[in-house]
XYZ file of C-alpha atoms in Angstrom:
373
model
C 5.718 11.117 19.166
C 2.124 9.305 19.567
C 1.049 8.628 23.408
C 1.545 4.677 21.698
C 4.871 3.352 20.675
C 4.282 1.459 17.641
C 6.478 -1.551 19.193
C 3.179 -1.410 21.732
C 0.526 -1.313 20.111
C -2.387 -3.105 22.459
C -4.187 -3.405 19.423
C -4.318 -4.065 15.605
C -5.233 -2.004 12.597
C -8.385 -4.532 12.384
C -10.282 -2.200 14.586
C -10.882 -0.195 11.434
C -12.512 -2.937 10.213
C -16.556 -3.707 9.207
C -18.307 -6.248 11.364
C -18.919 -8.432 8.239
C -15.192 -8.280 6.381
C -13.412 -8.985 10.271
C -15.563 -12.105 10.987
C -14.842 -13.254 7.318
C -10.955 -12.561 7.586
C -10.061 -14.024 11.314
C -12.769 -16.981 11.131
C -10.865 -20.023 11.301
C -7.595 -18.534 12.151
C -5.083 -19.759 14.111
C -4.243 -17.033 17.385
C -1.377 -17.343 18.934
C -1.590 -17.876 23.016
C 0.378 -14.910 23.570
C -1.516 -12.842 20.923
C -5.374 -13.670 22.051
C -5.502 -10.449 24.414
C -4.371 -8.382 21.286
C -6.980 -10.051 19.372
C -10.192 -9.807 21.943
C -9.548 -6.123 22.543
C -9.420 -5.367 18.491
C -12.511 -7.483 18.039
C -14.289 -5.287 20.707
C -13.299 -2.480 19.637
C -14.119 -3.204 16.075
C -17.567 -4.818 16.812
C -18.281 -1.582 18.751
C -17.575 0.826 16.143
C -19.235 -1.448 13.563
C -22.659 0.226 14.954
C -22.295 3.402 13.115
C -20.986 1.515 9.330
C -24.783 2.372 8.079
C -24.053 5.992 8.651
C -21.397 6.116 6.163
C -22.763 3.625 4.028
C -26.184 5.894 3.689
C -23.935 8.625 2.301
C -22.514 6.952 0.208
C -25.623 5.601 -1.749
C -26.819 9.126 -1.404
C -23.437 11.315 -3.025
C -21.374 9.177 -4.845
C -22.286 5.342 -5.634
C -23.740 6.268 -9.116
C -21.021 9.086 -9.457
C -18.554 8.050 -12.508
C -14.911 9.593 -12.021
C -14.113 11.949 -13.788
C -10.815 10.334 -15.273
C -9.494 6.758 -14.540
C -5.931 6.848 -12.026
C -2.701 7.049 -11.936
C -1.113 4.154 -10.132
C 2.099 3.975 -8.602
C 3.389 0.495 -8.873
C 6.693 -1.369 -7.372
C 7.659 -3.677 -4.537
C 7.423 -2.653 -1.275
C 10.700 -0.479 -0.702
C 11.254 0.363 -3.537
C 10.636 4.167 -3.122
C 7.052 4.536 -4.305
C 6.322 6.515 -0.555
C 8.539 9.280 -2.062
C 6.711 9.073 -5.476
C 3.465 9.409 -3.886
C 4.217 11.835 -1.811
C 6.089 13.902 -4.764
C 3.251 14.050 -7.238
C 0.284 13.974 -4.200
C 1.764 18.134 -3.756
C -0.310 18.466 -7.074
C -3.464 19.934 -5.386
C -5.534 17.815 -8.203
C -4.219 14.766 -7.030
C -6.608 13.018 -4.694
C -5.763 10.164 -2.249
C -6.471 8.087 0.301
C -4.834 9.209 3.575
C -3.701 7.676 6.622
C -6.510 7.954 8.443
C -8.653 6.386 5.989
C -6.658 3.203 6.105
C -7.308 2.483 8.976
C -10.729 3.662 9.289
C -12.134 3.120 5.812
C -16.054 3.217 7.158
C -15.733 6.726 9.212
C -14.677 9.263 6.457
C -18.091 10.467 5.655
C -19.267 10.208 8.895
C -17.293 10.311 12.389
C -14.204 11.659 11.359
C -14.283 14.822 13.806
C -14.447 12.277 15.912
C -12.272 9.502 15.546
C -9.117 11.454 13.545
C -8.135 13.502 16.994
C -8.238 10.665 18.680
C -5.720 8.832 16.283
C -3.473 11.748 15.982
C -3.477 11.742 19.282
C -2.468 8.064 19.790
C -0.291 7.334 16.938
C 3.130 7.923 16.611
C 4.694 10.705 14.637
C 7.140 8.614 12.565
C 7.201 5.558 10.873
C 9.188 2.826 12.572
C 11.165 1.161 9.441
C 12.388 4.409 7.655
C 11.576 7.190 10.042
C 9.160 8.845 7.409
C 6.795 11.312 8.626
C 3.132 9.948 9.687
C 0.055 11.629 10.131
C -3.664 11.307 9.700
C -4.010 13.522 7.084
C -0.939 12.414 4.224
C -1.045 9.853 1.334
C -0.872 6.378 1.855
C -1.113 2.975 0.258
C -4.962 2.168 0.140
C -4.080 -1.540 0.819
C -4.280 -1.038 4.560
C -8.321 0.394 4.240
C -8.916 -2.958 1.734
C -7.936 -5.022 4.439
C -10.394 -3.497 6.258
C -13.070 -3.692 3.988
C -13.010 -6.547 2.106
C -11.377 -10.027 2.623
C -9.109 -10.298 -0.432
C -6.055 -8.301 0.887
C -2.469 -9.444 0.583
C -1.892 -7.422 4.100
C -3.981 -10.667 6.017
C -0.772 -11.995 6.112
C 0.185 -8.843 8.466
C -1.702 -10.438 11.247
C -1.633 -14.632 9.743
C 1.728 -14.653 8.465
C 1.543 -18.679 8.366
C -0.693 -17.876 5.403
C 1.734 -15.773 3.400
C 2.125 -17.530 0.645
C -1.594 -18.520 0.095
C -2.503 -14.637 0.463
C 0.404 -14.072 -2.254
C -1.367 -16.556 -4.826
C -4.677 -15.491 -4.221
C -4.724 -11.832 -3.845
C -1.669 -10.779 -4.506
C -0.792 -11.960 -8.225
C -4.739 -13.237 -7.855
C -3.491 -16.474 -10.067
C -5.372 -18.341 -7.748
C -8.382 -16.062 -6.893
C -12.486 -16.933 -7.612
C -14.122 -14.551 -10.070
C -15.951 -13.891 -6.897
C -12.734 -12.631 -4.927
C -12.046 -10.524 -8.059
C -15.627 -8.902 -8.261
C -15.399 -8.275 -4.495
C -12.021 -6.599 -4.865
C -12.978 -4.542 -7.867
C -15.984 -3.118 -6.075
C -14.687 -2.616 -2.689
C -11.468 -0.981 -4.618
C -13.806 0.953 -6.880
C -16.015 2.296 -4.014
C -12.753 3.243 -1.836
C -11.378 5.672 -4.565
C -14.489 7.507 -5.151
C -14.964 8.232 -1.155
C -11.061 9.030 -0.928
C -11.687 11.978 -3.885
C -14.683 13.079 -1.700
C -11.997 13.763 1.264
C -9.159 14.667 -0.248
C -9.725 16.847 -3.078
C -13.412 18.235 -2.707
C -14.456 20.429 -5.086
C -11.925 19.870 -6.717
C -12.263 20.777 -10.974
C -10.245 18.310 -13.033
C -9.159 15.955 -10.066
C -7.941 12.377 -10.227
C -6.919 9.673 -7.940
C -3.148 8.973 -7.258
C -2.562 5.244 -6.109
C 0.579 4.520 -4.490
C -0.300 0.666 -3.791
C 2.623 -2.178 -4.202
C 0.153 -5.337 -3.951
C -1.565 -3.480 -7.426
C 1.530 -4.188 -9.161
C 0.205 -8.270 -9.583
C -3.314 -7.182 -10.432
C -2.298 -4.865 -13.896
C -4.955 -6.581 -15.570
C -7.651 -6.333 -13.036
C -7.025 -2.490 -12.823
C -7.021 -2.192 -16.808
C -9.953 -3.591 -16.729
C -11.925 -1.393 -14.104
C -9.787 1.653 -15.494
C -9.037 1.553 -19.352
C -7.215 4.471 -19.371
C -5.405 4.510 -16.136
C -1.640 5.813 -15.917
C 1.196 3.834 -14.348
C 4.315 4.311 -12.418
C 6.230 1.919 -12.189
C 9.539 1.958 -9.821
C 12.759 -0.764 -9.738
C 15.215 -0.876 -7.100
C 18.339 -2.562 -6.297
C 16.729 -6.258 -5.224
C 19.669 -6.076 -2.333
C 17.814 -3.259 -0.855
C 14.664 -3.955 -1.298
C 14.898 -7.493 0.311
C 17.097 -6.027 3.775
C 14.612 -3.187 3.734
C 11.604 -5.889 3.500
C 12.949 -7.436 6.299
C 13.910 -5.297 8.474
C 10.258 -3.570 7.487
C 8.171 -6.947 8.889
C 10.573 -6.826 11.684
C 9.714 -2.934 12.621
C 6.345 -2.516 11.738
C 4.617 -5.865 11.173
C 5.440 -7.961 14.178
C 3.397 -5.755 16.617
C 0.300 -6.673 14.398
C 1.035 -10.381 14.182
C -2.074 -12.785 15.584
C 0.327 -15.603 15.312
C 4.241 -16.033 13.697
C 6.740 -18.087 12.058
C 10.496 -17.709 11.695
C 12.584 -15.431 10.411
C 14.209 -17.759 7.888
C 11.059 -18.616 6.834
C 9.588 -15.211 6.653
C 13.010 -14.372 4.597
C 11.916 -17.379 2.262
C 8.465 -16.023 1.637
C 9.772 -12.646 1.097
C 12.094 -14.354 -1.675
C 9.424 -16.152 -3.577
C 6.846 -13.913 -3.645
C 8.551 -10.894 -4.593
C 9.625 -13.600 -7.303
C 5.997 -14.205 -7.842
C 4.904 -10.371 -8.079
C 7.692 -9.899 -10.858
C 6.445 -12.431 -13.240
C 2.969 -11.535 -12.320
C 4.158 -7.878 -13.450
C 6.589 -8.980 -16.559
C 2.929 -10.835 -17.828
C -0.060 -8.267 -17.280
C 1.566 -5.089 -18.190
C 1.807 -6.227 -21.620
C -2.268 -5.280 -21.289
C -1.537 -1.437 -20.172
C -2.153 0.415 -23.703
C 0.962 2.324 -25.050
C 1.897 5.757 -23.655
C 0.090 4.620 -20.375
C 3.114 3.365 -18.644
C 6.456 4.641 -17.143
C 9.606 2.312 -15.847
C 11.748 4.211 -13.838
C 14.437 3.485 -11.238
C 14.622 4.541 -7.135
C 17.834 5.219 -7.826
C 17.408 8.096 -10.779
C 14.662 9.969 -8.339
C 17.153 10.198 -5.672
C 19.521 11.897 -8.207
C 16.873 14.057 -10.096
C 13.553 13.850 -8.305
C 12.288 16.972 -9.800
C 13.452 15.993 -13.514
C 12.062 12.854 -13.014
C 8.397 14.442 -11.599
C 8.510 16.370 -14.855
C 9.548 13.413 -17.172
C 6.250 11.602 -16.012
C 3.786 14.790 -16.723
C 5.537 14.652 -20.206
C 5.308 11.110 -20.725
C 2.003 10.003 -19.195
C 0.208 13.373 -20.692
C -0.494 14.409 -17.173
C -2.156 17.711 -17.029
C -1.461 20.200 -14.242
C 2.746 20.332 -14.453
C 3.037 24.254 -14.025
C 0.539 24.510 -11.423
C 2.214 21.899 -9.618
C 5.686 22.289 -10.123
C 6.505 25.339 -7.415
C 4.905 22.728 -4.565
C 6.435 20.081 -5.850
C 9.826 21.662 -5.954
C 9.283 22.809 -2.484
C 8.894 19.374 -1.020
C 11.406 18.006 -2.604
C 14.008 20.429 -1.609
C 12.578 19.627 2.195
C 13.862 16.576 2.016
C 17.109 16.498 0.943
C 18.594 16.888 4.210
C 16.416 13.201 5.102
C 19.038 10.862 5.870
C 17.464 7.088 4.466
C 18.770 3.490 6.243
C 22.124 2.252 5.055
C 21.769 -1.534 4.273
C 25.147 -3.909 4.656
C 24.737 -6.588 2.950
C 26.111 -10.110 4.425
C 26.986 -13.052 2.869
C 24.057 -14.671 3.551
C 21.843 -12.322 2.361
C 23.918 -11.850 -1.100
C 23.816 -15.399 -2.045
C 19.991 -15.536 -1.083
C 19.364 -13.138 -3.396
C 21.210 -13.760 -5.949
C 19.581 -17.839 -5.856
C 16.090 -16.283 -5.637
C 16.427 -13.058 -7.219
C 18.818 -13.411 -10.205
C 17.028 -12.962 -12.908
C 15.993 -10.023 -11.698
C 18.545 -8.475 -11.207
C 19.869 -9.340 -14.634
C 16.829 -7.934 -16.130
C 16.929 -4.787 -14.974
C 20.800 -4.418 -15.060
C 22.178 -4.603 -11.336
C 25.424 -5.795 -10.552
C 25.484 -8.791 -9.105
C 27.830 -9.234 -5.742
């Protein structure tokens, strides 16, 4: 356990954040009374650390911004719950899998430079597990790059994380971007681009043959941006049973969100937006993978990894033409076998909840074959 519960947190992720991209994503905003001490100490903080952006930035232009990757990604695609944590963390034992790690999130502009620094101090602070699912958590593991674009460029879906009265905007425009400015999607595409090439310098330096491993939910209503940026890119993508996945959202923004919040709305409401744009990322999903060349992309459900997670690891080197299975396979097999004593939540669904799905969620679950209650 962290010296900071994550219930307690006196600050948000936002400290991670460029002067330039925080101004641009809290200008305007509404803060809530009781939030506005949570939000003066991350805006000092941040506009402290902001100082020492060039450093990194100088490196960057120096090692890597004319560097082409080697090979285009593999993303891991799904709604948020939906098991693509496990995925990741599954095929991120291949040592020539890079990734961006926790750390990174939240500090996006200290990798190259202050990370002796700054990294003790967070592993220090932060706590040990995540709230919603118990998960391990440190500095050093995969995780979703969404949390370091938040930080570094104001198109993220995660805004509405700390302005969840905008949640439904953020879902239109940067979410399923049906609603973004070519100039949102240029920023996103080069922040995004710039991101993976300084998460293969930290993770996998050295490295011969690597490529980057997205685990990433909001990518899953961008396809066609990523096709675009990466031609040949891989995908992953995971289905769950929507019952789950909508107590486990919820009970998610209720664990881990909330202590980020700059201002708030109800939890009927909140279960509303949760509804429609999970609705939203679906069709946004059923449209743009039509544009992911054959052979590039893999449907799978949550539920066949818990049953076979190592079969299933193989199936997608066979299937995807992923290089690297037999050098992987013995660490792979060795994580996976650590966690089959994990014990995951066990969901009871209501009433309530089981008719809210099924209004808002039917045809999804009729689609990809769950029972309906």
């Amino acid at each position: 356990m962290g010296l900071i519960e994550f219930s307690k947190l006196p600050v948000n992720t936002l400290v991670g954040a460029d002067w330039k991209t925080f101004k641009a994503e809290t200008e305007g905003q509404h803060i809530a009374k009781e939030k506005r001490t949570k939000f003066m100490l991350t805006k000092a903080i941040c506009r402290l650390l902001s100082v020492m952006t060039p450093l990194q930035e100088r490196r960057y232009r120096k090692l890597l911004a004319d560097k082409p990757l080697e090979h285009d990604p593999v993303f891991i695609l799904g709604h948020w719950r939906s098991g693509t944590t496990f995925v990741h963390n599954i095929l991120a034992q291949d040592p020539r899998f890079g990734y961006t790690t926790t750390y990174q999130t939240v500090f996006p502009h200290y990798i190259m430079a202050m990370q002796g620094l700054l990294k003790p101090i967070m592993t220090w602070l932060m706590p040990s597990r995540r709230p919603t699912d118990n998960m391990e958590l440190t500095p050093d593991q995969p995780q979703e790059e969404e949390f370091a674009l938040q930080n570094t460029c104001a198109t993220s879906y995660y805004l509405f994380w700390f302005f969840p009265e905008r949640m439904q905007e953020y879902c239109d425009r940067f979410l399923t971007m049906k609603k973004a400015t070519p100039e949102e999607i240029q920023d996103f595409k080069e922040k995004f681009d710039r991101l993976v090439k300084i998460s293969m310098w930290n993770s996998r330096p050295g490295v011969k043959d690597a490529q980057y491993l997205s685990k990433n939910p909001p990518h899953t209503g961008k396809v066609k941006t990523l096709v675009e940026m990466y031609p040949n890119a891989k995908f992953i993508f995971l289905m769950r049973n929507p019952y789950t996945v909508f107590e486990s959202s919820r009970s998610f923004i209720s664990n881990t969100i909330a202590p980020l919040e700059l201002n708030s709305i109800p939890l009927d409401q909140m279960e509303q937006n949760i509804l429609r744009n999970y609705l939203e990322l679906y069709k946004a999903y059923q449209e743009q993978k039509k544009c992911i060349p054959e052979g590039n992309l893999v449907e799978i459900r949550f539920e066949d990894v818990e049953k076979d997670a190592m079969g299933l690891a193989k199936r997608l080197y066979k299937d995807l033409s992923l290089p690297g299975w037999e050098g992987a396979k013995a660490n792979i097999e060795r994580y996976i076998n650590g966690k089959k004593g994990y014990k995951k939540n066990q969901y009871q669904y209501d009433p309530r909840t089981v008719q809210m799905v099924n209004e808002a969620l039917g045809e999804v679950l009729d689609e990809w074959g769950y029972d309906r209650l």
